[in-house]
mmCIF file with all atom_site columns, C-alpha atoms and ligand atoms in Angstrom:
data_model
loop_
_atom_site.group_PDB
_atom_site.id
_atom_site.type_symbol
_atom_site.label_atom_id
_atom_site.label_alt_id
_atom_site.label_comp_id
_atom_site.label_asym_id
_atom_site.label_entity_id
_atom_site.label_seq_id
_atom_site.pdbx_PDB_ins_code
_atom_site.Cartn_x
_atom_site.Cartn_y
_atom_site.Cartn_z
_atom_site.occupancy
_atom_site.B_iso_or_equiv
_atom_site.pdbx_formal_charge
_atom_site.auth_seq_id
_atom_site.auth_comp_id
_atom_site.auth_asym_id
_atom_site.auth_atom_id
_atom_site.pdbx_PDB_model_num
ATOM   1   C CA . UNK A 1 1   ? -52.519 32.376 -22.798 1.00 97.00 ? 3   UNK A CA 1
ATOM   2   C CA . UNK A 1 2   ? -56.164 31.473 -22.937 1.00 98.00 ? 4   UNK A CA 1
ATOM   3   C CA . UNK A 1 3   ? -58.155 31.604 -19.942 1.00 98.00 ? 5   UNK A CA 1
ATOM   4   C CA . UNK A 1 4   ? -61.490 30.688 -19.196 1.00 98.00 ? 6   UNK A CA 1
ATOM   5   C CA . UNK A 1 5   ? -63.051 32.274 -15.566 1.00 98.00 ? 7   UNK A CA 1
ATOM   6   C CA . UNK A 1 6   ? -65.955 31.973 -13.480 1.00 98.00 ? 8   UNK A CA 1
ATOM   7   C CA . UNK A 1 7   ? -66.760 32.739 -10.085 1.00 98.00 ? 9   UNK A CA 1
ATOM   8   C CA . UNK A 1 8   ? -70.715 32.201 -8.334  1.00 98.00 ? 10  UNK A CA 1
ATOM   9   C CA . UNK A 1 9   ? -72.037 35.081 -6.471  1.00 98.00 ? 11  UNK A CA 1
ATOM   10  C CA . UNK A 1 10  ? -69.448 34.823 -3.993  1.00 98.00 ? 12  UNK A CA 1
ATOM   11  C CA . UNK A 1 11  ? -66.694 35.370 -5.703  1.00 98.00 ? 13  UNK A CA 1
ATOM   12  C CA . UNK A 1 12  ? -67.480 37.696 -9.021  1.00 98.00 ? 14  UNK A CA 1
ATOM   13  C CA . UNK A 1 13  ? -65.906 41.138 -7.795  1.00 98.00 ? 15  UNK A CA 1
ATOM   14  C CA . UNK A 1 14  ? -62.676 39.281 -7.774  1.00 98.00 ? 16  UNK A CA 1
ATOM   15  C CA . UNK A 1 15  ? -63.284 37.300 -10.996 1.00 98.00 ? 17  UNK A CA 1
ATOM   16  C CA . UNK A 1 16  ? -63.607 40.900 -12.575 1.00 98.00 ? 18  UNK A CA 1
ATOM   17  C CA . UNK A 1 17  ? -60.292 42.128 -10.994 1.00 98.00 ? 19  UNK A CA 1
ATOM   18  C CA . UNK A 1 18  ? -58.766 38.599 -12.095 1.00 98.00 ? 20  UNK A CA 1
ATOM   19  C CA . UNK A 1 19  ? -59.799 39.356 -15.619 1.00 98.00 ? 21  UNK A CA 1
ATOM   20  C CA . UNK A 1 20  ? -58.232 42.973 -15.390 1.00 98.00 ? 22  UNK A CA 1
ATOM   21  C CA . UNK A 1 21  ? -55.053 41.463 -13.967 1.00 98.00 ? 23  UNK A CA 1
ATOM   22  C CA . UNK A 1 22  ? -54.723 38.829 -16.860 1.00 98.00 ? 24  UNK A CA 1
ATOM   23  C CA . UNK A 1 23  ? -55.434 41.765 -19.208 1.00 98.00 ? 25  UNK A CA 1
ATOM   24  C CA . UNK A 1 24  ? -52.931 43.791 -18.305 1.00 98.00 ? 26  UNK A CA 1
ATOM   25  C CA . UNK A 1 25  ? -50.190 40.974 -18.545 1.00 96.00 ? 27  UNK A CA 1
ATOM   26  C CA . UNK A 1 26  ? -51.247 40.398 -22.521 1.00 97.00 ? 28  UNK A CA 1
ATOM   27  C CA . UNK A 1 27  ? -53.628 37.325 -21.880 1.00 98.00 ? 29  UNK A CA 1
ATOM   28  C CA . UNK A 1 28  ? -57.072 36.906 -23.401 1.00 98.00 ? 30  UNK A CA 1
ATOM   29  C CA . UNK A 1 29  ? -59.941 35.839 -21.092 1.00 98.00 ? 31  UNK A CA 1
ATOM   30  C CA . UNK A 1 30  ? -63.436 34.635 -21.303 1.00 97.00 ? 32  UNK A CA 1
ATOM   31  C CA . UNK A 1 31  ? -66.028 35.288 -18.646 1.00 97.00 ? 33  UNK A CA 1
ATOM   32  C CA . UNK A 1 32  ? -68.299 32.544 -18.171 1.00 97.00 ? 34  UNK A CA 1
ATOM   33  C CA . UNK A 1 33  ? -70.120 34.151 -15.361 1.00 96.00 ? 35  UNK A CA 1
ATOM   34  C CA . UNK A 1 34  ? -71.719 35.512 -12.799 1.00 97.00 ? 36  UNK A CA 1
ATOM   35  C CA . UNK A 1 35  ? -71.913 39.043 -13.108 1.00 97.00 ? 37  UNK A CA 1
ATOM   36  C CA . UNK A 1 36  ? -73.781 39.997 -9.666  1.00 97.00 ? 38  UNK A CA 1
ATOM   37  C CA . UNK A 1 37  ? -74.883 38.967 -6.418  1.00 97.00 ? 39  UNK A CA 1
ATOM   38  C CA . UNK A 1 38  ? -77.948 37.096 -7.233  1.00 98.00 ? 40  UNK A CA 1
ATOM   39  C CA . UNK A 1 39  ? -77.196 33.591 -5.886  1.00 98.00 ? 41  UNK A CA 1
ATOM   40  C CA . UNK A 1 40  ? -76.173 31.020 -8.235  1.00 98.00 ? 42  UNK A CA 1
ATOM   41  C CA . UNK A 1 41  ? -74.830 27.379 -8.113  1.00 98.00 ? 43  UNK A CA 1
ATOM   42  C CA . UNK A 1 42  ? -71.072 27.170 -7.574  1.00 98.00 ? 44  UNK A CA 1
ATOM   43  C CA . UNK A 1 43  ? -71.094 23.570 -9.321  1.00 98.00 ? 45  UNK A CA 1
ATOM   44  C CA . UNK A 1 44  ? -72.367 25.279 -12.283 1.00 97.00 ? 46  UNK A CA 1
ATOM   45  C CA . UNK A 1 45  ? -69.590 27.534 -12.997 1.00 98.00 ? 47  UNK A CA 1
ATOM   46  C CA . UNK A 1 46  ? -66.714 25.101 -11.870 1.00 98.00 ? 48  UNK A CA 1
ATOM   47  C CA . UNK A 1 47  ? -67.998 22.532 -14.172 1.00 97.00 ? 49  UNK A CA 1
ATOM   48  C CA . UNK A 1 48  ? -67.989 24.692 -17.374 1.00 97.00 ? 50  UNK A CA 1
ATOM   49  C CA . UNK A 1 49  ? -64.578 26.274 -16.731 1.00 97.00 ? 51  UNK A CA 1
ATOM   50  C CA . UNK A 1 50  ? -63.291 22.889 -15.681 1.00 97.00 ? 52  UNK A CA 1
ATOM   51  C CA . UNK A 1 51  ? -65.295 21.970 -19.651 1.00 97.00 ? 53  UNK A CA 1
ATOM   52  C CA . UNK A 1 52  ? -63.518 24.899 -21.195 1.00 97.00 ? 54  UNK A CA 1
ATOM   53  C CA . UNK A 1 53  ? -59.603 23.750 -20.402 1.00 97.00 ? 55  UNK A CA 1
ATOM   54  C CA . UNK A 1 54  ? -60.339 19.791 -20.674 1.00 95.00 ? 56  UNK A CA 1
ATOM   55  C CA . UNK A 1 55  ? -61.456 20.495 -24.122 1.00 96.00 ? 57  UNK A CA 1
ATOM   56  C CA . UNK A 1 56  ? -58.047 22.265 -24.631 1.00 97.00 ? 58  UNK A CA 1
ATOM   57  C CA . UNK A 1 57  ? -59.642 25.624 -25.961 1.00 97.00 ? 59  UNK A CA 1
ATOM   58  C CA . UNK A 1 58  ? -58.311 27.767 -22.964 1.00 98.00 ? 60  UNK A CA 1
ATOM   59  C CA . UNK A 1 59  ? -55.045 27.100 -21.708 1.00 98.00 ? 61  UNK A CA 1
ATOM   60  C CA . UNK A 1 60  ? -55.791 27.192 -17.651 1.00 98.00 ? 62  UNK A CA 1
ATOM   61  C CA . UNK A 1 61  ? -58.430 28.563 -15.616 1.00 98.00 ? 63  UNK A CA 1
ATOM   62  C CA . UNK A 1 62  ? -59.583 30.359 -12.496 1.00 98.00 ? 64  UNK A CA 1
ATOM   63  C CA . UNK A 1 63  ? -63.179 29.855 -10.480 1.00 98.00 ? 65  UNK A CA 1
ATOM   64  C CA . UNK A 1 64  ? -63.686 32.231 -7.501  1.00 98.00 ? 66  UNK A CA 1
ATOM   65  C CA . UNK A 1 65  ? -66.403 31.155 -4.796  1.00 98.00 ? 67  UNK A CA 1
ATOM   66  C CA . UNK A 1 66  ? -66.904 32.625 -1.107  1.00 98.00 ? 68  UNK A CA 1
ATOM   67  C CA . UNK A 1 67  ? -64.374 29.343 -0.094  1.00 98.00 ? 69  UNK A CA 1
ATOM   68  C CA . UNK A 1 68  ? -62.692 28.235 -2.809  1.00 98.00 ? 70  UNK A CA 1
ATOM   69  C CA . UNK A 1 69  ? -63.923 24.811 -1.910  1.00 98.00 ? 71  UNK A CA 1
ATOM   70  C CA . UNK A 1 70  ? -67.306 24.245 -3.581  1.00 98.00 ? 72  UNK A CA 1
ATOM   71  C CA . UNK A 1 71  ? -66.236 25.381 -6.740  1.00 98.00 ? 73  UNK A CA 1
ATOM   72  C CA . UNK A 1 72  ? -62.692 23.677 -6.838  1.00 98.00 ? 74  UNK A CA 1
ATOM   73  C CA . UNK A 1 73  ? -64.655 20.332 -6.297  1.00 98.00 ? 75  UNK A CA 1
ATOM   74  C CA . UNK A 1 74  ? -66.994 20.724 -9.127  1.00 98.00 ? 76  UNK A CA 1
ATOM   75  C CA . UNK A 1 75  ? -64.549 21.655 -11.681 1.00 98.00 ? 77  UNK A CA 1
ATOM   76  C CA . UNK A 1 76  ? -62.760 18.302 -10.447 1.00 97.00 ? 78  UNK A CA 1
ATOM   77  C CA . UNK A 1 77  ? -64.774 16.255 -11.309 1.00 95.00 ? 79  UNK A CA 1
ATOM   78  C CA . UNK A 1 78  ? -64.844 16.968 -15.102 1.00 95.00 ? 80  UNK A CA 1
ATOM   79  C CA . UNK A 1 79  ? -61.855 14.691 -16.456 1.00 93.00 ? 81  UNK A CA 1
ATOM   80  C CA . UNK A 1 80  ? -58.582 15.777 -17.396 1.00 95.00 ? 82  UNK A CA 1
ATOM   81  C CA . UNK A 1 81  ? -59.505 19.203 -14.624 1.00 97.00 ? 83  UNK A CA 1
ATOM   82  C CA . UNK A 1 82  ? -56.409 19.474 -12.224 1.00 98.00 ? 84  UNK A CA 1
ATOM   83  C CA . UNK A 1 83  ? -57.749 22.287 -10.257 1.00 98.00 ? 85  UNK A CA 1
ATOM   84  C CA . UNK A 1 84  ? -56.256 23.654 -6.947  1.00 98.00 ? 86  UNK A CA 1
ATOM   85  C CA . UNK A 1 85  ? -57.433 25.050 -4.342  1.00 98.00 ? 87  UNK A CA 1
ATOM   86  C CA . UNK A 1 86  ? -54.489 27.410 -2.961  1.00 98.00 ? 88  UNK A CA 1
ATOM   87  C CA . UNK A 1 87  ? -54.339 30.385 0.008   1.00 98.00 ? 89  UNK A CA 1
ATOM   88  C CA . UNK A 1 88  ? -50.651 31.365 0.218   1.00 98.00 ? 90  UNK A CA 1
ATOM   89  C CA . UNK A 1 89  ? -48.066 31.323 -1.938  1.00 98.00 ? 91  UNK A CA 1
ATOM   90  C CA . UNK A 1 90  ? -45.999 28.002 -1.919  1.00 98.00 ? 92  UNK A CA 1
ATOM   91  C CA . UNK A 1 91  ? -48.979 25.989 -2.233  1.00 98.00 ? 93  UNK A CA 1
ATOM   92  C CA . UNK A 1 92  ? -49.758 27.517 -5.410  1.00 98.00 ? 94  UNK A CA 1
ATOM   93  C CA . UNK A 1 93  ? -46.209 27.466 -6.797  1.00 98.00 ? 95  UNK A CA 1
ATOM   94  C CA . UNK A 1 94  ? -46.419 23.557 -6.201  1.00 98.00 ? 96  UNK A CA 1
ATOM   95  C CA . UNK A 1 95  ? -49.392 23.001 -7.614  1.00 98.00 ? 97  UNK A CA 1
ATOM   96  C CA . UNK A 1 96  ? -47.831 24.401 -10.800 1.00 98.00 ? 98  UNK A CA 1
ATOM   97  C CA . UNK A 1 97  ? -44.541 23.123 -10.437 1.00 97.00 ? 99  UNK A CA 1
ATOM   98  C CA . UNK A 1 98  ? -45.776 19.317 -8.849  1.00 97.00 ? 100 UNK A CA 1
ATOM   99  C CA . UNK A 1 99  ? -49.535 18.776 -10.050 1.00 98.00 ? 101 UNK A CA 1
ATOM   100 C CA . UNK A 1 100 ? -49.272 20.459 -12.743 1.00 98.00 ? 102 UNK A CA 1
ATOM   101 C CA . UNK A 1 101 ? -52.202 22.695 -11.880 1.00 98.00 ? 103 UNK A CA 1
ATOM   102 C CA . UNK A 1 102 ? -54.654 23.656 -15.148 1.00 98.00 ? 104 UNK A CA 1
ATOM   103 C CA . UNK A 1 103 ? -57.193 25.377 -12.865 1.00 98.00 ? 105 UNK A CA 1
ATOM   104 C CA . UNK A 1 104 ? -56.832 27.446 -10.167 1.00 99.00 ? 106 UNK A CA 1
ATOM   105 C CA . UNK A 1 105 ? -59.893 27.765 -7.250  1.00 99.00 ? 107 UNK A CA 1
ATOM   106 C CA . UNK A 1 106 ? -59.718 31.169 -4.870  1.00 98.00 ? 108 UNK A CA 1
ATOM   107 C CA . UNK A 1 107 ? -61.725 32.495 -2.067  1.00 98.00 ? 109 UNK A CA 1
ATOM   108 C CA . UNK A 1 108 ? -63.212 36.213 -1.931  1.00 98.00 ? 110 UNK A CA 1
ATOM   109 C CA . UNK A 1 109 ? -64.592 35.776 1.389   1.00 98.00 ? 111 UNK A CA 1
ATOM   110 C CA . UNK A 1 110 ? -60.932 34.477 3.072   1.00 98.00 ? 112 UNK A CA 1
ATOM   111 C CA . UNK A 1 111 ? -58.086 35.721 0.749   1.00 98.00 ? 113 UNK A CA 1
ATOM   112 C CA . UNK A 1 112 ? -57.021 39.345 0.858   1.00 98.00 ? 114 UNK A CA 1
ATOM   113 C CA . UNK A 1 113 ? -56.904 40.549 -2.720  1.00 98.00 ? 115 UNK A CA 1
ATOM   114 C CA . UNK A 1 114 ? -53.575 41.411 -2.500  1.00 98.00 ? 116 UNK A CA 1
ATOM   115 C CA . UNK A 1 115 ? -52.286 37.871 -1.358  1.00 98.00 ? 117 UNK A CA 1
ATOM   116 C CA . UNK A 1 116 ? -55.296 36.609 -4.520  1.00 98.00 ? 118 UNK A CA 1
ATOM   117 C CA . UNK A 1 117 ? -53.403 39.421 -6.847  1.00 98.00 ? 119 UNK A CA 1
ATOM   118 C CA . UNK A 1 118 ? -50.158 37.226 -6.093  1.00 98.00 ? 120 UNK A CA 1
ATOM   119 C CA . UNK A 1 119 ? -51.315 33.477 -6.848  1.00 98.00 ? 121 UNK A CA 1
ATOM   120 C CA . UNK A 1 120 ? -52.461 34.351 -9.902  1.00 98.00 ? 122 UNK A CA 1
ATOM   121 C CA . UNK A 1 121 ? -49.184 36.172 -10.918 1.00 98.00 ? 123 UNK A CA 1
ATOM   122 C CA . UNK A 1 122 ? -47.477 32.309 -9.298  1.00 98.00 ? 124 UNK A CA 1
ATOM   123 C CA . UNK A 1 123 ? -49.930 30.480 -11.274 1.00 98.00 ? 125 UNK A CA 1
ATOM   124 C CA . UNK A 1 124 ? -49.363 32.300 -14.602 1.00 98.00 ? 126 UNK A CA 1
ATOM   125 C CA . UNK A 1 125 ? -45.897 32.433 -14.315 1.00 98.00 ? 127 UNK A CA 1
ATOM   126 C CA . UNK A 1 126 ? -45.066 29.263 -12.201 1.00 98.00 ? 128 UNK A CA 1
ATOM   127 C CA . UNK A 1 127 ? -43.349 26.029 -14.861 1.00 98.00 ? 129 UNK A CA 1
ATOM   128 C CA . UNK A 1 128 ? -44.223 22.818 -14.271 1.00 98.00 ? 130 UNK A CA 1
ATOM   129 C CA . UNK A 1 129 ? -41.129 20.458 -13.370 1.00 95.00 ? 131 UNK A CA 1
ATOM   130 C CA . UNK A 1 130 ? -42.365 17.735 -16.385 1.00 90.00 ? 132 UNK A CA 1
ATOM   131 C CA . UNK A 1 131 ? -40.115 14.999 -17.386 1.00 88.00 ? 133 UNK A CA 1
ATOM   132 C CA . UNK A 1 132 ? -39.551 12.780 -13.967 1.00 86.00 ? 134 UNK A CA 1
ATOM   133 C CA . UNK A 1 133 ? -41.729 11.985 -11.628 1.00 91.00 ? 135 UNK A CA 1
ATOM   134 C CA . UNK A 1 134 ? -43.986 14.531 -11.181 1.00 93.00 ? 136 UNK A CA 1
ATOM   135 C CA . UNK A 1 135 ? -44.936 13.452 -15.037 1.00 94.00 ? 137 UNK A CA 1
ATOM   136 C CA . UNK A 1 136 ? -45.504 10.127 -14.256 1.00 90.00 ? 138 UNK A CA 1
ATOM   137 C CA . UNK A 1 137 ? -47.713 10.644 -10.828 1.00 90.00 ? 139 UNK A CA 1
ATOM   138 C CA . UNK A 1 138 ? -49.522 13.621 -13.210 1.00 93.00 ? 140 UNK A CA 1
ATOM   139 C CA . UNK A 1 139 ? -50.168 10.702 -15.787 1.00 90.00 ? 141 UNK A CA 1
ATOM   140 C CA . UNK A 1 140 ? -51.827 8.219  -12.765 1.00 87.00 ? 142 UNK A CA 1
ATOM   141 C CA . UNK A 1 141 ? -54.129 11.396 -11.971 1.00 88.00 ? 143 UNK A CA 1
ATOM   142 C CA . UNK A 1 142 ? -55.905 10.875 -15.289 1.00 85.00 ? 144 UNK A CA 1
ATOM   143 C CA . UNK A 1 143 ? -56.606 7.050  -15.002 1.00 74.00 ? 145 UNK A CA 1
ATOM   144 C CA . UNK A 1 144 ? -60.069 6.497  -15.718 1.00 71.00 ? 146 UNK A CA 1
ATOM   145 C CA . UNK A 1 145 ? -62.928 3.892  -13.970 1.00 68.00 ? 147 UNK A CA 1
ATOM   146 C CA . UNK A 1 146 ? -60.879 0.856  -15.234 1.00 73.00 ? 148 UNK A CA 1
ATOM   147 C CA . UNK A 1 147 ? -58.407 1.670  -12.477 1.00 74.00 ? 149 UNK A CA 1
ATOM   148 C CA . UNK A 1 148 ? -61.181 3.262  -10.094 1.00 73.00 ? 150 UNK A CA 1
ATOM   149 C CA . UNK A 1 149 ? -62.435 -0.452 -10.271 1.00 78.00 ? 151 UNK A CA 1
ATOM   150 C CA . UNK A 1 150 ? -58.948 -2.444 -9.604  1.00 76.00 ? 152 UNK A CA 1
ATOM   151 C CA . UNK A 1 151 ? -58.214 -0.019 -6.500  1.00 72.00 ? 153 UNK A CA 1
ATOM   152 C CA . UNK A 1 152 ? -61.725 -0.648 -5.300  1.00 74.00 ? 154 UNK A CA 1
ATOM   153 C CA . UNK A 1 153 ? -61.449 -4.452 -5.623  1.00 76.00 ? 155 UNK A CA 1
ATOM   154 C CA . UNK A 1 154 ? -57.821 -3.720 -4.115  1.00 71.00 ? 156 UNK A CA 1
ATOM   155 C CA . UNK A 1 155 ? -58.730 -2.295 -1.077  1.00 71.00 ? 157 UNK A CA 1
ATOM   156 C CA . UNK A 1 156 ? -61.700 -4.789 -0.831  1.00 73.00 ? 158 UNK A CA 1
ATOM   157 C CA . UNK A 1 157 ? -59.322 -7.725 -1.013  1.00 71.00 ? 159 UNK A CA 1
ATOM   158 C CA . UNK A 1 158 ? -57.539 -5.920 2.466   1.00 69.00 ? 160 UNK A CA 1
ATOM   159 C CA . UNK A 1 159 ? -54.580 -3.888 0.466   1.00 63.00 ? 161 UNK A CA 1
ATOM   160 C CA . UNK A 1 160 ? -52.487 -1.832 3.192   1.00 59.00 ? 162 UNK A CA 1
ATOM   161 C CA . UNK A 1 161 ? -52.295 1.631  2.089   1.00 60.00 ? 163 UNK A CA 1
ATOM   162 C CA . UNK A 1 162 ? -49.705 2.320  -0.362  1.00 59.00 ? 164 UNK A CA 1
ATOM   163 C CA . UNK A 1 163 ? -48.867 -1.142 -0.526  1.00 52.00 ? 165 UNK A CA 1
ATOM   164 C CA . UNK A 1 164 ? -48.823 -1.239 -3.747  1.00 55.00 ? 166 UNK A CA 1
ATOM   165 C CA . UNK A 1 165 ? -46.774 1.581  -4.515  1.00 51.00 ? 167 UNK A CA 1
ATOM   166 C CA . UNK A 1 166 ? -43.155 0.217  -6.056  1.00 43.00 ? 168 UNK A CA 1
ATOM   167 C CA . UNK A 1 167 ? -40.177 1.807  -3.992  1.00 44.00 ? 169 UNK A CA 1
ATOM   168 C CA . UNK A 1 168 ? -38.411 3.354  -6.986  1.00 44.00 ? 170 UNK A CA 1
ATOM   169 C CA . UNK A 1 169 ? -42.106 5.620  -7.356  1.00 42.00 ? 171 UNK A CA 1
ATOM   170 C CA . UNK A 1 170 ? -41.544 7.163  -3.744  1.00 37.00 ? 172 UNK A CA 1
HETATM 171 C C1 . RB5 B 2 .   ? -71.995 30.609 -1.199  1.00 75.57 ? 207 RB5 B C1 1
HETATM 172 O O1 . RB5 B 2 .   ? -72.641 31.105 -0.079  1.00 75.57 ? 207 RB5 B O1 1
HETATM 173 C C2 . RB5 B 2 .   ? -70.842 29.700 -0.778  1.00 75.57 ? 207 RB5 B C2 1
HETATM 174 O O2 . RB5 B 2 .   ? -71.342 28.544 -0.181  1.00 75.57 ? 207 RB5 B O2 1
HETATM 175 C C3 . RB5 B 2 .   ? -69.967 29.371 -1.962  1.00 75.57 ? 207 RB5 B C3 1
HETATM 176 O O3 . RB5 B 2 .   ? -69.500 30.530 -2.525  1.00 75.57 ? 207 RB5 B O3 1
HETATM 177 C C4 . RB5 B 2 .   ? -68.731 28.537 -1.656  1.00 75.57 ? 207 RB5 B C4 1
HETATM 178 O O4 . RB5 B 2 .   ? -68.040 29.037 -0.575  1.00 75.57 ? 207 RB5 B O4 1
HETATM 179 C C5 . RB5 B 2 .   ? -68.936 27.089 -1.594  1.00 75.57 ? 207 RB5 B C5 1
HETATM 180 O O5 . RB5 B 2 .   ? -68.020 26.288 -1.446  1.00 75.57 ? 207 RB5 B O5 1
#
């Protein structure tokens, strides 16, 4: 597979090792940065990997920041970006096999690199159950404003939580 990684100044010592890892298992990768310690914007480097798999010319990819958090929000928010933030091992498997996971966010300051060494084998390897209704809830993640705006107005108009949600969906 393709993969596009980044990390910010936090997290590049394990973006390197990622890159190695990926190598070694017959993938190709692209480094979009940072290469040292001088401080640099998380958002920045979530938002172009997140750019590099929406437009579908890297399979998946992997942002490293000192949390995991900053940069798994910013490469969010580009559309079509499923990107998870994971720390152990089963949450990563589901966000393969549930959410269908295209990006994958990891801490250097929290995560062990053996435990980080591990999620990205379970990400790499890990299918996604498509065809039921993981498909179909995967397909509501990538409604746009239209439907932004009629769960606004929804929840202005007093909706209960979930109210809407037909039975045969749960
Ligand atoms: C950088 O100090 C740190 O804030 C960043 O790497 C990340 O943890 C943000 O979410």
């Amino acid at each position: 597979m393709k993969i596009a990684l980044a990390a910010d100044h936090a997290g590049f010592g394990y973006k390197d090792k990622i890159a190695e890892q990926l190598r070694a298992q017959g993938h190709e990768t692209h480094d979009f940065g940072t290469r040292d310690a001088t401080p640099v914007d998380y958002p920045d480097y979530g938002f172009v990997v997140g750019a590099a798999v929406a437009s579908g010319r890297y399979d998946r990819g992997i942002v490293v920041c000192g949390s995991s958090l900053g940069i798994a929000i910013a490469a969010n928010k580009v559309e079509g970006v499923r990107c998870a933030a994971v720390v152990e091992p089963y949450s990563c498997e589901l966000a393969r096999r549930h959410n269908d996971a295209n990006v994958l966010a990891l801490s250097e300051r929290l995560t062990g690199w053996e435990m980080v060494e591990r999620l990205v084998a379970i990400f790499m390897e890990t299918p996604f159950e498509s065809g039921g209704r993981h498909s179909h809830r995967v397909a509501k993640l990538a409604f746009g404003v239209a439907e932004q705006t009629k769960a606004e107005a929804d929840l202005a108009r007093g909706y209960v939580e979930g109210a809407q949600t037909p039975k045969s969906l749960l």
